[in-house]
Amino acid sequence: MANAASGMAVDDDCKLKFLELKAKRTYRFVVFKIDEKQKQVVVEKLGEPNLTYDDFAATLPADECRYCIYDFDFVTEEGCQKSKIFFIAWSPDTAKIRSKMLYASSKDRFKRELDGIQVELQATDPTEMGLDVIRGRAN
């Protein structure tokens, strides 16, 4: 089950919550963290569908890495209502080196478990995943 390179398994709940966000739009966002004791990626936070992007950004720790899925709703220039699923690898400059390495080495395997990600972002500070960046990548 675990990948030899990273050794991190993916808790089944991660896939379940991602599918609920993707298919049923039960959540606006899902924040995942690596539980080092259990050696697996687990769900840390779920955002209700009515929460905003600012609510999501505020849930991220300033000095710890996380993986996030964000369901971004937007209107195209043609006036069509659309949605894109973003995968955000949050790795702040202030996080511990070991943590950054662990998240970086586990990212691709974790992403493969989540089928349906449309846009990927890597962010080391809040400006790299600001709403303007999200909007720009969505179009």
Coordinates of C-alpha atoms in Angstrom, one line a residue:
M1 CA 0.0 0.0 0.0
A2 CA 2.7 2.5 0.9
N3 CA 5.2 3.9 -1.6
A4 CA 8.8 3.0 -0.8
A5 CA 10.0 6.5 -1.6
S6 CA 7.9 8.3 0.9
G7 CA 6.4 5.5 3.0
M8 CA 3.2 7.4 3.4
A9 CA -0.1 5.6 3.0
V10 CA -3.3 7.4 2.2
D11 CA -6.2 7.0 4.6
D12 CA -9.4 5.8 2.8
D13 CA -11.3 8.8 4.3
C14 CA -9.1 11.1 2.1
K15 CA -10.4 9.6 -1.1
L16 CA -14.0 9.5 0.3
K17 CA -14.1 13.2 1.2
F18 CA -12.5 14.1 -2.1
L19 CA -15.2 12.2 -4.0
E20 CA -17.9 13.8 -1.9
L21 CA -16.4 17.3 -2.8
K22 CA -16.1 16.4 -6.5
A23 CA -19.4 14.5 -7.0
K24 CA -21.8 15.9 -4.5
R25 CA -20.2 19.3 -3.7
T26 CA -20.6 18.5 0.0
Y27 CA -17.5 20.6 0.9
R28 CA -15.9 23.8 -0.4
F29 CA -12.5 22.5 0.6
V30 CA -10.6 19.7 2.3
V31 CA -7.3 20.1 4.1
F32 CA -5.1 17.0 4.5
K33 CA -2.1 16.5 6.7
I34 CA 0.6 13.9 7.1
D35 CA 0.2 12.0 10.4
E36 CA 3.8 10.9 11.0
K37 CA 2.9 8.5 13.8
Q38 CA 0.5 6.6 11.6
K39 CA 2.6 7.2 8.5
Q40 CA -0.3 8.2 6.4
V41 CA -2.1 11.2 5.0
V42 CA -5.3 12.0 6.9
V43 CA -8.2 14.5 6.6
E44 CA -7.6 17.5 8.9
K45 CA -10.4 19.9 8.1
L46 CA -13.5 20.0 6.0
G47 CA -15.0 23.3 4.8
E48 CA -18.7 23.7 4.4
P49 CA -20.0 24.7 0.9
N50 CA -20.9 28.2 2.0
L51 CA -17.4 29.1 3.1
T52 CA -15.3 31.6 1.1
Y53 CA -11.8 31.3 -0.2
D54 CA -10.6 33.6 2.7
D55 CA -12.1 31.2 5.2
F56 CA -10.1 28.4 3.5
A57 CA -6.9 30.3 3.4
A58 CA -7.3 31.2 7.1
T59 CA -7.4 27.5 8.1
L60 CA -3.8 26.9 6.8
P61 CA -1.1 26.9 9.5
A62 CA 1.6 29.6 9.0
D63 CA 4.5 27.3 9.7
E64 CA 3.3 23.7 8.8
C65 CA 2.9 22.0 5.4
R66 CA -0.5 20.8 4.2
Y67 CA -2.2 19.4 1.1
C68 CA -5.5 21.0 0.2
I69 CA -8.3 20.6 -2.3
Y70 CA -10.4 23.7 -3.1
D71 CA -13.5 23.7 -5.2
F72 CA -13.4 27.1 -7.0
D73 CA -16.6 28.5 -8.5
F74 CA -16.3 31.2 -11.1
V75 CA -18.1 32.8 -14.1
T76 CA -16.4 32.7 -17.5
E77 CA -16.2 35.7 -19.8
E78 CA -19.1 34.2 -21.7
G79 CA -21.1 34.2 -18.5
C80 CA -21.0 30.5 -17.8
Q81 CA -21.0 29.3 -14.2
K82 CA -18.1 26.9 -13.8
S83 CA -16.1 25.1 -11.2
K84 CA -12.5 23.8 -11.0
I85 CA -10.9 21.6 -8.4
F86 CA -7.6 22.9 -7.2
F87 CA -4.9 20.8 -5.5
I88 CA -2.7 23.1 -3.4
A89 CA 0.6 22.0 -1.9
W90 CA 1.1 24.4 1.0
S91 CA 4.7 24.5 2.1
P92 CA 5.5 27.7 3.9
D93 CA 9.1 29.0 4.1
T94 CA 8.8 28.8 7.9
A95 CA 8.0 25.1 8.0
K96 CA 10.6 22.6 9.2
I97 CA 12.9 21.3 6.5
R98 CA 12.1 17.7 7.4
S99 CA 8.4 18.4 7.0
K100 CA 8.8 20.1 3.6
M101 CA 10.8 17.1 2.4
L102 CA 8.2 14.7 3.6
Y103 CA 5.4 16.6 1.9
A104 CA 7.3 17.0 -1.3
S105 CA 8.2 13.3 -1.5
S106 CA 4.7 12.2 -0.8
K107 CA 2.8 14.6 -3.0
D108 CA 2.7 12.8 -6.3
R109 CA 1.6 9.5 -4.8
F110 CA -1.1 11.3 -2.8
K111 CA -2.3 13.2 -5.9
R112 CA -2.6 10.0 -7.9
E113 CA -5.2 8.8 -5.3
L114 CA -7.4 11.8 -6.0
D115 CA -8.8 11.4 -9.5
G116 CA -10.3 14.7 -10.8
I117 CA -7.8 17.4 -9.9
Q118 CA -7.9 20.0 -12.6
V119 CA -5.3 22.6 -11.4
E120 CA -2.2 22.2 -9.2
L121 CA -0.6 25.0 -7.2
Q122 CA 2.6 25.0 -5.1
A123 CA 2.6 27.8 -2.5
T124 CA 5.2 28.8 0.0
D125 CA 3.5 32.0 1.1
P126 CA -0.1 33.3 0.9
T127 CA 0.5 35.5 -2.1
E128 CA 1.3 32.5 -4.2
M129 CA -2.2 31.1 -3.7
G130 CA -4.1 34.3 -3.5
L131 CA -7.6 34.6 -5.0
D132 CA -6.2 36.5 -8.0
V133 CA -3.8 33.6 -8.7
I134 CA -6.6 31.1 -8.4
R135 CA -8.8 33.1 -10.7
G136 CA -5.9 33.4 -13.3
R137 CA -5.3 29.6 -13.2
A138 CA -9.0 28.8 -13.4
N139 CA -9.5 30.4 -16.8

